[in-house]
Amino acid sequence: MSENLLIQLSVTILFLPLLGFFAVIFLNKKIPNMYKFELGVISLTFIATLLVLYGKLSGYIDETIIGTFNWIDFGKVPVLGSVTIELGVKLDNVAVIMLFTVNLISMLVHYYSVAYMKDDIRYNLYFAYLGIFTFSMLGIVITHNLLMMYIFWELVGLSSYLLIGFWFEKDSAADAGKKAFLVNRVGDIGMFIGILILYTNYHTFTFDEIFAQIQNGVIPFGSSGWLTAAGILVFMGAVGKSAQFPLHVWLPDAMEGPTPVSALIHAATMVAAGVYLVARIFAMLTADAMVFIAVVGAITSFVAATIAITQNDIKKVLAYSTVSQLGYMVMSLGVGAYAFAFFHLVTHAFFKACLFLGSGSVIQAMHHEQDIREMGGLRKKLPITYVTFLISTLAISGIPLTSGFLSKDGILAGTLAFGDLTGHWLIPAIGFTVALLTAFYMFRLVILTFHGKPRNKEKYDHAHESPKLMTVPLIVLSTLSIFIFYTPNPLSPDAGWFLGEWISTPQTVVPQSSAFEFMNDGTTGTSNEIIHSQIYEDAMHHAHYPAMFLSLALAGLGIFLAFVFYQWKKISADKFAESIKPIYQFSLNKWYVDEIYHYTVISGTLAFSKILHWFDAYIVDGIVNGSAALTRLISRISGLIDTYIVDGLVNFTALFSGFMGLSLRRLQTGKVQTYIVFVIFSVFVLLWVFNSI
Amino acid sequence: MLQVGLEHFLFVSAILFSLGIYGIVTRKNAVMVLMGVELVLNAANINFVAFSKFGNFGINGQVIALFVIVLAAAEAAIALAIVLNVYKTFVNINVDEINKLRD
């Protein structure tokens, strides 16, 4: 396949779902079952994606294919010089693998939804929304510049909003949609400022051109502090979209949307866009920015994991687990383990989508019961769901032979290496703690849902396995959670094609003084074979086995504890919770983050808007009303002048003329004799006048 | 002995003129008004003749007096014709009732 063909195919992939969206949204009233068109479109997109994936990885494995065109040519602009906005497609291995991941999960979710959403009143519209979501997400994946990234970034925000609030008849769903949108705005504004800083200095939005200029020693406003700021500000976008602490609050609420949507958008793809963004700008991150990112990721993963332990809603547990895993990926990028972060993104996308779709299957079987305290014993009723759910749980817990083990182990090794090289030992400590917590809460979820005795007999009796349309996606996704798709050696991902051949860490471009020493040891390769710092690779290699044993031990401990508490009931979970009540409450109430926001940001905003309202009502309206009253007064005076002075003058003239006319009319008698008298009288007058002169 | 001079002529002509004017102004009948006009013209004639005699204008005054007599005859003819027509239109010849000019 030629490069051009790949570019054209990827653009086709981008626009096909948009076509589906428009077709469905405009024609669904006229043509019945319009959703089938969207299904066809997404299948076609997936086939095209397979072609691109094959073409890229077989023919251009070490090359980056870029296709651009000029979108807007502003010509000469004062200050900036000639300004041209360029759009383009960048196909590197990361992009095509992401393309595959997004489209595969999107397609599976489409088919799954056919069964899951069966009786919904806005059935066709749902598929239209899925179409525009897929379009927006693909735009983020294949773009080669920050501007287009930002545009599609907002578009996924929009589709996420539409789908979270899809059942807007429920107040909680409508509120959750609004919350997601508003919280995301907070992050997006930071991202926007970051993009503007970069554009002001480099006059381009394109990643590669920005990196090239940084490498040539051009840094924003001549200070590496600004470079750090730009990195952190762009990362703000990821904080919002990838639900990092402290903007993670929207994601658990987003579970108000339909479950397949949670699987596609709020677990596998859109929330990973933040991680993808950080991966895209990875080369320009300074050491300070990376530490910041690592710390944010670590805090997020820890906070979310501690919350997930006590939640009782099956989707809430998975939501917090997603937040925690996203924190893992971000932390991994922060510590420099780029390849493993992306690897975890992909593996997590598959197993978390599987978990969510599995939970959807459970929820439907239980007639829309989401509380795990009402479940139990479902493994006999839902065997396929149980097995796929278990495989994915093993993967997320990091048990060998699964994909999750490979990626998670890599991330932990990365944090260990980072701690070793920089002395930030807190980050690996949190990483391993989270590994323990993850295993614990995931198995708690599995045991409470599928094991033991049914706690709600009535609902249990009515439960039944989901139709094939729903179980086949589960099987596909859980199969992809097995190691063999990524590497032949189940213990070491480095030997595999995914990390060995496809994904390599980009060399950092920031000046030596502001980069980590270990990231910048001068072993820069040519652009085709970018070599990551050897010191870091070595450190990671050393950390590999300790990390593996430690994480395995912790995961095992977590699973053991989960069995002790919930399966064998050696220790009563309730009594234990009672004995550590303050901590339990703290976790159950999600660290009171929502409450803190309620009493600070939200009430602050409300108070501020009240002040503004007062200002509006009394000052602004006062000025307006005052000027209106003044105008009225002036017009009244001018009216009086008009009526009495101007009109008075005119009327007086008329009256006077009339009076004179009336008076003088008497003289016009029409009698000749009178006139003669006048003539004679006049003659006398004239005589008298001329005489006196 | 009282010499008859210019002043006597002018005095007579002034009285005559005044009577003529009085006639024109006061009489209702158009014929009487015309007669007043004749008096006024003749008062002018006396003036012309008197100035011809006492002034040094030569024969001119008397000639103009003759002209005025002819003119008066012509005027009388036309005016009476007008009066006849007025009578035909308004059935009377009272000048104070003929005030159509006002309209």
Coordinates of C-alpha atoms in Angstrom, one line a residue, chain A residues 665 668-673 675-677 680, chain B residues 21 24-25 27 33 95-96 98-99 101-102:
Chain A
R665 CA -62.7 92.6 5.4
Q668 CA -64.1 95.6 1.1
T669 CA -67.7 96.6 0.8
G670 CA -67.9 96.1 -2.9
K671 CA -69.6 99.5 -3.2
V672 CA -67.9 101.9 -5.6
Q673 CA -68.9 104.9 -3.6
Y675 CA -64.0 103.1 -2.5
I676 CA -64.1 106.7 -3.8
V677 CA -64.4 107.9 -0.3
I680 CA -60.3 110.9 -1.5
Chain B
I21 CA -67.8 114.5 -5.4
I24 CA -70.9 110.8 -6.6
V25 CA -70.6 109.6 -3.1
R27 CA -76.5 109.5 -4.6
V33 CA -73.7 109.6 -9.9
V95 CA -75.2 101.7 -6.9
D96 CA -75.3 100.8 -3.2
I98 CA -74.8 96.6 -6.8
N99 CA -72.0 95.2 -4.6
L101 CA -67.4 93.5 -6.8
R102 CA -67.1 92.4 -3.2

